[in-house]
């Protein structure tokens, strides 16, 4: 289905573009690997556009786009339950505000470092551009691990984190939201601290609980949005819809569980989910209420799922296929990686193709490795890349900003309808862009080109 547009570009110029990307990398900095992986994919996608229109070169757009406006790094000192002092590192990468205030989540996870946040911030610029809404790109977080911490410890950490972060954010400057490890609880504590320090009650964070300024549907938005996007993509590509189809999903956090919820609502059969310790396969369809109880209420591992469902199987990480992930070894019509980056490898992509999978939609950020993506693009599968497919979360965050600015609250139905419109618009825009640039069916190139064009044109118009 996906043609390879790169073949149309002069081979010499493409080689020069590749060399250029390589030259930007500091080989001693392993942390930057994911950032360069994301950048390489984008730069190779946009090469034909960049090379065919001199305006981008004249304005040094690539060099300017891949360099964050600023990276803020700070110490976070907090007290644990034993009154002992703990120290973590906090970050905010304010990447690009050509289209609006910096916007992107905060991630609290031990793996967080500057490279990961640069990768996520860079992807966020193009994702936010695709929504058509006035939001720039940013990302932040900390190597703090909320797992196993008491509410008091999470509050203590969030207060300390905000004591630094508040200096750099504001409703028209930078509006963080949640991401891995940052849900409504963390956003609540962060918002409370911001309010105390600044004595202002304003929409400086999104993903707030509804009862103090959040938008209805924000928790559901990313997961639901992935499914809306997939349905439209299947329609545009002349494939059968998801009704009655077996689907596999990885993850069991906010994105995964809401994708599962929407799949049930449209009559599909989601049969897997996973966490960092293992995978559940339940051929009759996963028990969503039990998953919510285990992951949202008890914050525990999935292992105990099988205590209540004898027909289900639990596969611990130690028993995963070599170089792969158990979730993707099960036959399915559509696959939804919704856990974390690089969780779908070339081994997994081959297993999915072999088992007759028709579509892959990325709910997580960059869940497919570069090799997996390249393999999938050469196959007959429909492939929805993260920056287009999971843009529903940030889109509803922007709707939350609108509601806060107007001091208004919209109904669930109104936000859901707007989300659906936005996802359908992103999907048709991406598909049309791919067609316009001679790569019909290649949603990776379509998304990269459409997102890049919107940001680059704004950067050029705004000057330096
Ligand atoms: P959560 O923290 O709610 O959930 C993350 C889930 O992924 C957890 O179930 C976690 O398991 C699991 N996980 C983490 N690492 C691995 C791993 N190595 N293998 C398998 N499972 C793993 O995060 P979200 O659902 O919010 O985010 C998931 C992805 O979606 C991330 O890539 C995020 O950047 C992206 N995203 C999120 C948006 C949102 O609105 N929340 C918006 C757009 C993108 P465990 O419980 O064991 O930790």
Short mmCIF file of C-alpha atoms and ligand atoms in Angstrom, two decimals:
data_model
loop_
_atom_site.label_atom_id
_atom_site.label_comp_id
_atom_site.label_asym_id
_atom_site.label_seq_id
_atom_site.Cartn_x
_atom_site.Cartn_y
_atom_site.Cartn_z
CA UNK A 1 0.00 0.00 0.00
CA UNK A 2 2.70 2.50 0.90
CA UNK A 3 4.92 3.58 -1.98
CA UNK A 4 8.38 4.76 -1.20
CA UNK A 5 8.51 8.44 -1.99
CA UNK A 6 12.19 8.65 -1.19
CA UNK A 7 12.92 6.95 -4.48
CA UNK A 8 11.72 10.09 -6.25
CA UNK A 9 14.36 12.25 -4.62
CA UNK A 10 17.73 12.70 -6.19
CA UNK A 11 19.88 9.99 -4.58
CA UNK A 12 22.81 12.35 -4.05
CA UNK A 13 20.70 14.93 -2.27
CA UNK A 14 19.11 12.28 -0.11
CA UNK A 15 22.51 10.91 0.85
CA UNK A 16 23.56 14.47 1.75
CA UNK A 17 20.41 14.84 3.89
CA UNK A 18 21.22 11.59 5.71
CA UNK A 19 24.81 12.71 6.32
CA UNK A 20 23.51 16.00 7.62
CA UNK A 21 21.28 14.24 10.15
CA UNK A 22 24.16 12.03 11.26
CA UNK A 23 26.48 15.03 11.64
CA UNK A 24 24.12 16.57 14.17
CA UNK A 25 24.46 13.69 16.59
CA UNK A 26 26.93 13.56 19.43
CA UNK A 27 28.00 9.88 19.28
CA UNK A 28 28.95 9.95 22.96
CA UNK A 29 25.46 10.86 24.06
CA UNK A 30 23.39 7.64 24.14
CA UNK A 31 20.51 9.58 25.70
CA UNK A 32 19.91 11.26 22.35
CA UNK A 33 19.33 7.96 20.48
CA UNK A 34 15.52 8.15 20.57
CA UNK A 35 15.58 11.83 19.68
CA UNK A 36 17.65 11.10 16.58
CA UNK A 37 15.44 8.14 15.73
CA UNK A 38 12.41 10.46 15.70
CA UNK A 39 14.27 13.18 13.85
CA UNK A 40 15.63 10.85 11.21
CA UNK A 41 12.17 9.55 10.41
CA UNK A 42 10.79 13.07 10.05
CA UNK A 43 13.69 14.47 8.06
CA UNK A 44 13.67 11.59 5.61
CA UNK A 45 9.90 11.96 5.16
CA UNK A 46 10.11 15.65 4.43
CA UNK A 47 13.26 15.44 2.29
CA UNK A 48 11.40 15.72 -1.04
CA UNK A 49 9.53 18.82 0.14
CA UNK A 50 12.59 20.36 1.75
CA UNK A 51 14.77 19.67 -1.25
CA UNK A 52 12.23 20.87 -3.81
CA UNK A 53 11.40 24.24 -2.23
CA UNK A 54 14.44 26.48 -1.57
CA UNK A 55 12.52 28.61 0.93
CA UNK A 56 13.07 25.98 3.63
CA UNK A 57 16.81 25.87 3.07
CA UNK A 58 17.11 29.65 2.84
CA UNK A 59 15.42 29.91 6.22
CA UNK A 60 17.50 27.08 7.75
CA UNK A 61 14.22 25.54 8.85
CA UNK A 62 15.51 22.07 9.64
CA UNK A 63 18.33 23.29 11.86
CA UNK A 64 15.91 25.67 13.61
CA UNK A 65 13.14 23.10 13.97
CA UNK A 66 15.31 20.43 15.57
CA UNK A 67 16.83 22.80 18.12
CA UNK A 68 14.65 23.42 21.19
CA UNK A 69 14.00 27.05 22.11
CA UNK A 70 15.24 26.18 25.59
CA UNK A 71 15.74 23.26 27.95
CA UNK A 72 15.12 23.97 31.60
CA UNK A 73 16.70 21.52 34.03
CA UNK A 74 16.29 21.81 37.77
CA UNK A 75 16.80 20.10 41.11
CA UNK A 76 13.71 18.79 42.94
CA UNK A 77 14.18 18.30 46.67
CA UNK A 78 11.34 16.67 48.58
CA UNK A 79 10.60 14.84 51.82
CA UNK A 80 9.58 11.17 51.83
CA UNK A 81 7.27 9.44 54.33
CA UNK A 82 10.15 9.03 56.80
CA UNK A 83 10.94 12.73 56.61
CA UNK A 84 14.10 11.95 54.70
CA UNK A 85 15.32 14.31 52.01
CA UNK A 86 15.15 13.00 48.42
CA UNK A 87 16.55 14.57 45.27
CA UNK A 88 15.36 14.16 41.68
CA UNK A 89 15.91 16.04 38.43
CA UNK A 90 13.12 17.98 36.74
CA UNK A 91 12.99 19.15 33.13
CA UNK A 92 10.91 21.22 30.77
CA UNK A 93 11.82 21.25 27.09
CA UNK A 94 10.21 24.30 25.46
CA UNK A 95 10.70 23.20 21.91
CA UNK A 96 8.79 25.42 19.50
CA UNK A 97 6.05 28.03 19.91
CA UNK A 98 5.54 29.11 16.30
CA UNK A 99 1.89 28.05 16.40
CA UNK A 100 0.94 28.82 20.01
CA UNK A 101 2.01 28.36 23.64
CA UNK A 102 4.31 25.37 24.30
CA UNK A 103 2.06 22.39 24.95
CA UNK A 104 2.92 18.84 25.93
CA UNK A 105 2.82 16.47 28.86
CA UNK A 106 4.93 15.83 31.93
CA UNK A 107 6.32 12.32 32.38
CA UNK A 108 7.36 10.98 35.80
CA UNK A 109 9.34 7.79 35.29
CA UNK A 110 12.84 6.60 36.27
CA UNK A 111 13.81 6.37 32.58
CA UNK A 112 13.23 10.09 31.98
CA UNK A 113 16.24 12.02 30.71
CA UNK A 114 16.88 14.98 28.45
CA UNK A 115 17.09 12.83 25.29
CA UNK A 116 13.69 11.20 25.83
CA UNK A 117 12.09 14.56 26.51
CA UNK A 118 13.68 16.08 23.40
CA UNK A 119 12.27 13.18 21.34
CA UNK A 120 8.82 13.60 22.85
CA UNK A 121 8.92 17.40 22.52
CA UNK A 122 9.98 17.19 18.89
CA UNK A 123 7.17 14.78 18.04
CA UNK A 124 4.78 17.02 19.93
CA UNK A 125 5.50 20.02 17.67
CA UNK A 126 4.29 18.16 14.58
CA UNK A 127 1.46 16.38 16.38
CA UNK A 128 0.11 19.67 17.73
CA UNK A 129 0.43 21.23 14.28
CA UNK A 130 -1.67 18.41 12.82
CA UNK A 131 -4.57 19.18 15.17
CA UNK A 132 -4.98 22.54 13.41
CA UNK A 133 -5.24 24.18 16.86
CA UNK A 134 -3.07 27.08 18.12
CA UNK A 135 -0.57 25.10 20.20
CA UNK A 136 3.23 24.83 20.06
CA UNK A 137 5.31 21.86 21.20
CA UNK A 138 7.00 21.03 24.51
CA UNK A 139 7.52 18.21 26.98
CA UNK A 140 8.79 17.80 30.51
CA UNK A 141 9.02 15.55 33.49
CA UNK A 142 11.29 13.96 36.02
CA UNK A 143 13.11 10.73 36.84
CA UNK A 144 10.85 10.52 39.93
CA UNK A 145 8.94 7.23 40.11
CA UNK A 146 5.41 7.61 41.53
CA UNK A 147 5.06 3.82 41.72
CA UNK A 148 4.96 2.54 45.30
CA UNK A 149 4.84 6.08 46.70
CA UNK A 150 2.17 7.23 49.12
CA UNK A 151 -0.20 10.05 48.16
CA UNK A 152 1.68 12.23 50.62
CA UNK A 153 5.00 11.50 48.89
CA UNK A 154 3.54 12.21 45.44
CA UNK A 155 2.13 15.49 46.78
CA UNK A 156 5.43 16.39 48.37
CA UNK A 157 7.27 15.73 45.12
CA UNK A 158 4.71 17.59 42.95
CA UNK A 159 4.88 20.66 45.21
CA UNK A 160 8.66 20.72 45.02
CA UNK A 161 8.59 20.21 41.24
CA UNK A 162 6.15 23.11 40.77
CA UNK A 163 8.21 25.42 43.02
CA UNK A 164 10.70 25.51 40.13
CA UNK A 165 8.47 24.92 37.12
CA UNK A 166 6.02 27.77 37.86
CA UNK A 167 8.66 30.32 36.84
CA UNK A 168 8.53 29.13 33.25
CA UNK A 169 4.87 28.36 32.54
CA UNK A 170 1.59 30.26 32.08
CA UNK A 171 -1.67 29.94 30.11
CA UNK A 172 -0.18 31.91 27.19
CA UNK A 173 3.40 30.71 27.68
CA UNK A 174 3.56 26.98 28.31
CA UNK A 175 0.72 24.67 29.36
CA UNK A 176 1.90 21.22 30.56
CA UNK A 177 -0.39 18.19 30.87
CA UNK A 178 -0.06 14.54 31.95
CA UNK A 179 1.85 11.65 30.41
CA UNK A 180 3.25 8.39 31.79
CA UNK A 181 3.13 8.54 35.59
CA UNK A 182 1.23 11.83 35.62
CA UNK A 183 -2.54 11.48 35.90
CA UNK A 184 -5.31 13.46 37.54
CA UNK A 185 -3.80 13.02 41.03
CA UNK A 186 -0.43 14.48 40.05
CA UNK A 187 -2.00 17.27 37.94
CA UNK A 188 -4.18 18.17 40.95
CA UNK A 189 -1.19 18.53 43.27
CA UNK A 190 0.81 20.46 40.64
CA UNK A 191 -2.13 22.81 40.01
CA UNK A 192 -2.67 23.34 43.74
CA UNK A 193 0.94 24.35 44.25
CA UNK A 194 0.94 26.69 41.22
CA UNK A 195 -2.18 28.37 42.58
CA UNK A 196 -0.61 28.84 46.00
CA UNK A 197 2.63 30.30 44.66
CA UNK A 198 1.07 32.64 42.11
CA UNK A 199 -2.31 33.35 43.74
CA UNK A 200 -3.92 32.84 40.33
CA UNK A 201 -6.56 30.39 39.26
CA UNK A 202 -5.88 29.92 35.59
CA UNK A 203 -5.64 27.22 32.94
CA UNK A 204 -1.93 26.62 33.33
CA UNK A 205 -2.20 22.83 33.26
CA UNK A 206 -4.56 20.56 31.37
CA UNK A 207 -5.80 17.13 32.36
CA UNK A 208 -7.22 18.61 35.56
CA UNK A 209 -10.02 16.69 37.23
CA UNK A 210 -13.40 17.95 36.01
CA UNK A 211 -14.55 19.36 39.33
CA UNK A 212 -11.87 22.06 39.33
CA UNK A 213 -11.46 23.13 35.74
CA UNK A 214 -10.76 20.00 33.72
CA UNK A 215 -12.55 19.14 30.52
CA UNK A 216 -14.98 16.29 30.31
CA UNK A 217 -13.53 13.59 28.03
CA UNK A 218 -9.88 14.54 28.59
CA UNK A 219 -9.11 11.14 30.23
CA UNK A 220 -10.79 9.31 27.33
CA UNK A 221 -9.51 11.56 24.57
CA UNK A 222 -6.29 9.84 23.46
CA UNK A 223 -7.68 6.31 23.52
CA UNK A 224 -10.99 7.24 21.88
CA UNK A 225 -9.18 9.43 19.35
CA UNK A 226 -6.97 6.53 18.22
CA UNK A 227 -10.05 4.49 17.44
CA UNK A 228 -11.79 7.37 15.60
CA UNK A 229 -8.66 7.83 13.52
CA UNK A 230 -8.40 4.11 12.76
CA UNK A 231 -12.01 3.83 11.65
CA UNK A 232 -11.55 6.74 9.23
CA UNK A 233 -8.25 5.33 7.93
CA UNK A 234 -9.82 1.91 7.29
CA UNK A 235 -12.68 3.60 5.44
CA UNK A 236 -10.31 5.70 3.29
CA UNK A 237 -8.19 2.66 2.51
CA UNK A 238 -11.22 0.57 1.53
CA UNK A 239 -10.89 -1.91 4.41
CA UNK A 240 -13.58 -3.42 6.60
CA UNK A 241 -14.37 -1.55 9.81
CA UNK A 242 -13.59 -2.77 13.33
CA UNK A 243 -17.03 -4.11 14.23
CA UNK A 244 -16.76 -7.73 15.36
CA UNK A 245 -12.99 -7.78 14.76
CA UNK A 246 -10.36 -9.14 17.13
CA UNK A 247 -7.96 -6.40 18.26
CA UNK A 248 -4.72 -6.53 20.26
CA UNK A 249 -3.68 -3.70 22.54
CA UNK A 250 -0.52 -3.19 24.60
CA UNK A 251 -0.38 -1.17 27.80
CA UNK A 252 -2.96 -0.84 30.53
CA UNK A 253 -2.70 2.83 31.36
CA UNK A 254 -4.82 5.78 30.38
CA UNK A 255 -4.45 5.39 26.62
CA UNK A 256 -4.79 1.61 26.46
CA UNK A 257 -7.81 1.30 28.73
CA UNK A 258 -9.77 4.02 26.93
CA UNK A 259 -8.89 2.53 23.54
CA UNK A 260 -10.24 -0.78 24.85
CA UNK A 261 -13.37 0.99 26.12
CA UNK A 262 -14.07 2.57 22.71
CA UNK A 263 -13.37 -0.73 20.93
CA UNK A 264 -16.08 -2.37 23.03
CA UNK A 265 -18.46 0.52 22.30
CA UNK A 266 -18.10 -0.04 18.55
CA UNK A 267 -18.47 -3.81 18.83
CA UNK A 268 -14.84 -4.92 18.45
CA UNK A 269 -13.20 -7.61 20.60
CA UNK A 270 -10.03 -6.45 22.39
CA UNK A 271 -8.19 -9.58 23.56
CA UNK A 272 -4.91 -8.36 25.07
CA UNK A 273 -3.35 -5.76 27.31
CA UNK A 274 0.02 -5.52 29.05
CA UNK A 275 2.09 -3.69 31.61
CA UNK A 276 5.80 -3.45 32.28
CA UNK A 277 5.80 -6.92 33.88
CA UNK A 278 3.69 -9.01 31.51
CA UNK A 279 0.83 -9.54 29.07
CA UNK A 280 -2.76 -10.73 29.45
CA UNK A 281 -4.41 -12.66 26.62
CA UNK A 282 -8.11 -13.21 27.14
CA UNK A 283 -9.68 -14.75 24.01
CA UNK A 284 -13.22 -13.82 25.09
CA UNK A 285 -12.28 -10.16 25.37
CA UNK A 286 -10.45 -8.49 28.26
CA UNK A 287 -12.46 -7.59 31.35
CA UNK A 288 -12.32 -3.79 31.31
CA UNK A 289 -13.87 -3.27 34.76
CA UNK A 290 -11.27 -5.56 36.32
CA UNK A 291 -8.44 -3.82 34.45
CA UNK A 292 -9.59 -0.44 35.71
CA UNK A 293 -9.73 -1.81 39.24
CA UNK A 294 -6.23 -3.32 39.03
CA UNK A 295 -4.49 -0.42 37.26
CA UNK A 296 -6.42 2.74 38.28
CA UNK A 297 -7.61 1.87 41.77
CA UNK A 298 -5.15 -0.67 43.17
CA UNK A 299 -2.20 0.43 40.96
CA UNK A 300 -0.97 -3.14 40.89
CA UNK A 301 0.39 -5.56 38.26
CA UNK A 302 -1.81 -7.48 35.81
CA UNK A 303 -0.75 -10.86 37.15
CA UNK A 304 -3.77 -11.26 39.41
CA UNK A 305 -6.15 -10.85 36.43
CA UNK A 306 -6.04 -14.61 35.83
CA UNK A 307 -7.25 -15.30 39.40
CA UNK A 308 -10.68 -14.13 38.24
CA UNK A 309 -10.48 -15.35 34.63
CA UNK A 310 -9.31 -18.91 34.30
CA UNK A 311 -9.65 -18.80 30.50
CA UNK A 312 -7.09 -15.99 30.27
CA UNK A 313 -3.31 -16.40 30.05
CA UNK A 314 -0.65 -14.30 31.78
CA UNK A 315 2.73 -14.18 30.06
CA UNK A 316 5.51 -12.63 32.15
CA UNK A 317 8.15 -10.55 30.31
CA UNK A 318 10.71 -13.34 30.87
CA UNK A 319 8.66 -15.59 28.55
CA UNK A 320 8.27 -13.11 25.67
CA UNK A 321 9.43 -14.19 22.19
CA UNK A 322 13.10 -13.36 21.60
CA UNK A 323 13.42 -9.71 20.51
CA UNK A 324 9.65 -9.28 20.63
CA UNK A 325 6.59 -8.75 22.76
CA UNK A 326 3.90 -11.32 23.61
CA UNK A 327 1.00 -9.01 22.69
CA UNK A 328 1.92 -8.97 19.00
CA UNK A 329 2.20 -12.73 18.69
CA UNK A 330 -1.60 -13.16 18.78
CA UNK A 331 -3.61 -13.04 15.52
CA UNK A 332 -5.70 -9.90 15.17
CA UNK A 333 -7.38 -7.68 12.60
CA UNK A 334 -6.06 -4.45 14.14
CA UNK A 335 -3.20 -3.78 16.57
CA UNK A 336 -2.88 -0.82 18.95
CA UNK A 337 0.47 -0.31 20.68
CA UNK A 338 -0.49 1.96 23.60
CA UNK A 339 2.25 1.46 26.23
CA UNK A 340 5.60 3.10 25.52
CA UNK A 341 8.31 3.84 22.94
CA UNK A 342 10.02 1.07 20.95
CA UNK A 343 7.69 -1.67 22.21
CA UNK A 344 6.91 -3.03 18.74
CA UNK A 345 10.02 -4.42 17.06
CA UNK A 346 10.70 -5.80 13.60
CA UNK A 347 10.14 -9.30 15.06
CA UNK A 348 6.70 -8.16 16.20
CA UNK A 349 5.92 -6.47 12.89
CA UNK A 350 6.73 -9.70 11.05
CA UNK A 351 4.52 -11.69 13.41
CA UNK A 352 1.62 -9.28 12.87
CA UNK A 353 1.95 -9.40 9.09
CA UNK A 354 2.23 -13.20 9.14
CA UNK A 355 -0.89 -13.49 11.30
CA UNK A 356 -2.99 -11.44 8.88
CA UNK A 357 -3.16 -8.14 10.74
CA UNK A 358 -4.62 -5.40 8.55
CA UNK A 359 -3.94 -2.25 10.51
CA UNK A 360 -1.61 -0.88 13.18
CA UNK A 361 -2.40 2.35 15.01
CA UNK A 362 0.08 3.88 17.43
CA UNK A 363 -1.57 5.03 20.66
CA UNK A 364 1.76 5.43 22.48
CA UNK A 365 4.48 7.80 21.30
CA UNK A 366 6.84 6.10 18.82
CA UNK A 367 6.01 2.56 19.98
CA UNK A 368 7.37 1.05 16.74
CA UNK A 369 11.12 0.88 16.19
CA UNK A 370 12.47 2.43 12.99
CA UNK A 371 13.06 -1.07 11.56
CA UNK A 372 9.50 -2.13 12.43
CA UNK A 373 8.05 0.98 10.79
CA UNK A 374 10.09 0.43 7.64
CA UNK A 375 9.01 -3.20 7.48
CA UNK A 376 5.35 -2.29 7.96
CA UNK A 377 5.48 0.44 5.31
CA UNK A 378 6.73 -2.09 2.78
CA UNK A 379 3.83 -4.42 3.63
CA UNK A 380 0.16 -4.12 2.80
CA UNK A 381 -0.88 -2.92 6.26
CA UNK A 382 -2.56 0.39 7.04
CA UNK A 383 -0.27 2.17 9.48
CA UNK A 384 -1.36 5.14 11.62
CA UNK A 385 1.69 6.88 13.16
CA UNK A 386 1.52 8.23 16.70
CA UNK A 387 1.76 11.88 15.90
CA UNK A 388 -1.48 11.65 13.94
CA UNK A 389 -3.31 8.78 15.65
CA UNK A 390 -2.78 9.82 19.28
CA UNK A 391 -3.28 13.56 18.80
CA UNK A 392 -6.73 13.36 20.40
CA UNK A 393 -5.28 13.86 23.89
CA UNK A 394 -3.56 17.11 23.14
CA UNK A 395 -6.51 18.24 21.02
CA UNK A 396 -8.87 17.92 23.99
CA UNK A 397 -6.24 19.58 26.16
CA UNK A 398 -6.46 22.55 23.79
CA UNK A 399 -10.26 22.40 24.15
CA UNK A 400 -9.72 22.46 27.94
CA UNK A 401 -7.62 25.62 27.49
CA UNK A 402 -10.48 27.18 25.49
CA UNK A 403 -13.03 26.31 28.17
CA UNK A 404 -10.76 27.70 30.92
CA UNK A 405 -10.17 30.93 28.99
CA UNK A 406 -13.93 31.39 28.48
CA UNK A 407 -14.76 30.28 32.06
CA UNK A 408 -17.12 27.76 30.42
CA UNK A 409 -17.72 24.02 30.61
CA UNK A 410 -18.80 21.98 27.67
CA UNK A 411 -20.83 18.78 27.80
CA UNK A 412 -19.27 15.35 27.24
CA UNK A 413 -21.18 15.08 23.95
CA UNK A 414 -19.92 18.43 22.71
CA UNK A 415 -16.27 17.61 23.45
CA UNK A 416 -16.64 14.11 22.02
CA UNK A 417 -18.14 15.49 18.81
CA UNK A 418 -15.31 18.02 18.50
CA UNK A 419 -12.72 15.29 19.15
CA UNK A 420 -14.24 13.09 16.47
CA UNK A 421 -14.23 15.97 13.98
CA UNK A 422 -10.60 16.76 14.76
CA UNK A 423 -9.49 13.12 14.37
CA UNK A 424 -11.35 12.76 11.09
CA UNK A 425 -9.85 16.02 9.87
CA UNK A 426 -6.32 14.89 10.82
CA UNK A 427 -6.83 11.56 9.08
CA UNK A 428 -8.17 13.02 5.83
CA UNK A 429 -5.50 15.75 5.83
CA UNK A 430 -2.72 13.19 6.33
CA UNK A 431 -4.13 10.88 3.65
CA UNK A 432 -4.57 13.78 1.20
CA UNK A 433 -1.07 15.12 1.88
CA UNK A 434 0.39 11.67 1.25
CA UNK A 435 -1.48 11.52 -2.05
CA UNK A 436 -0.44 15.07 -3.02
CA UNK A 437 3.21 14.20 -2.46
CA UNK A 438 3.06 10.98 -4.43
CA UNK A 439 3.01 8.53 -1.52
CA UNK A 440 -0.64 7.56 -1.37
CA UNK A 441 -1.38 5.37 1.65
CA UNK A 442 1.83 6.32 3.50
CA UNK A 443 0.44 7.99 6.61
CA UNK A 444 3.93 8.38 8.13
CA UNK A 445 5.11 10.65 5.32
CA UNK A 446 1.70 12.31 5.08
CA UNK A 447 1.73 13.21 8.79
CA UNK A 448 5.34 14.39 8.80
CA UNK A 449 4.89 16.56 5.72
CA UNK A 450 1.54 18.07 6.79
CA UNK A 451 2.81 18.82 10.32
CA UNK A 452 6.16 20.15 9.12
CA UNK A 453 4.60 22.44 6.53
CA UNK A 454 2.28 24.11 9.02
CA UNK A 455 5.06 24.80 11.54
CA UNK A 456 7.72 25.71 8.98
CA UNK A 457 5.44 28.16 7.18
CA UNK A 458 4.63 29.87 10.51
CA UNK A 459 8.34 30.04 11.43
CA UNK A 460 9.17 31.63 8.09
CA UNK A 461 6.32 34.13 8.36
CA UNK A 462 7.38 35.07 11.91
CA UNK A 463 11.04 35.64 10.95
CA UNK A 464 13.90 35.23 13.38
P1 LIG B 1 0.17 5.44 31.77
O1 LIG B 1 1.23 5.79 32.74
O2 LIG B 1 -1.24 5.67 32.15
O3 LIG B 1 0.32 3.92 31.30
C1 LIG B 1 1.46 3.42 30.72
C2 LIG B 1 1.25 1.94 30.56
O4 LIG B 1 2.32 1.37 29.81
C3 LIG B 1 1.23 1.21 31.89
O5 LIG B 1 0.31 0.17 31.79
C4 LIG B 1 2.64 0.67 32.00
O6 LIG B 1 2.77 -0.49 32.82
C5 LIG B 1 2.87 0.30 30.57
N1 LIG B 1 4.29 0.17 30.26
C6 LIG B 1 5.29 1.00 30.56
N2 LIG B 1 6.45 0.52 30.11
C7 LIG B 1 6.14 -0.66 29.50
C8 LIG B 1 6.89 -1.64 28.83
N3 LIG B 1 8.21 -1.50 28.69
N4 LIG B 1 6.23 -2.72 28.33
C9 LIG B 1 4.89 -2.85 28.47
N5 LIG B 1 4.14 -1.94 29.12
C10 LIG B 1 4.76 -0.88 29.62
O7 LIG B 1 0.54 6.24 30.43
P2 LIG B 1 -0.40 6.66 29.24
O8 LIG B 1 -1.38 5.60 28.96
O9 LIG B 1 -0.88 8.04 29.51
O10 LIG B 1 0.65 6.78 28.06
C11 LIG B 1 1.00 5.64 27.27
C12 LIG B 1 1.70 6.14 26.02
O11 LIG B 1 0.84 7.05 25.31
C13 LIG B 1 3.00 6.93 26.25
O12 LIG B 1 3.86 6.69 25.16
C14 LIG B 1 2.52 8.38 26.20
O13 LIG B 1 3.56 9.26 25.87
C15 LIG B 1 1.50 8.29 25.09
N6 LIG B 1 0.51 9.34 25.07
C16 LIG B 1 -0.31 9.58 26.13
C17 LIG B 1 -1.27 10.56 26.06
C18 LIG B 1 -2.26 10.77 27.15
O14 LIG B 1 -3.21 11.52 26.93
N7 LIG B 1 -2.12 10.14 28.29
C19 LIG B 1 -1.38 11.44 24.87
C20 LIG B 1 -0.55 11.03 23.77
C21 LIG B 1 0.38 10.05 23.90
P3 LIG B 1 2.98 -0.39 34.42
O15 LIG B 1 1.60 -0.20 34.96
O16 LIG B 1 3.61 -1.67 34.78
O17 LIG B 1 3.87 0.79 34.66
#
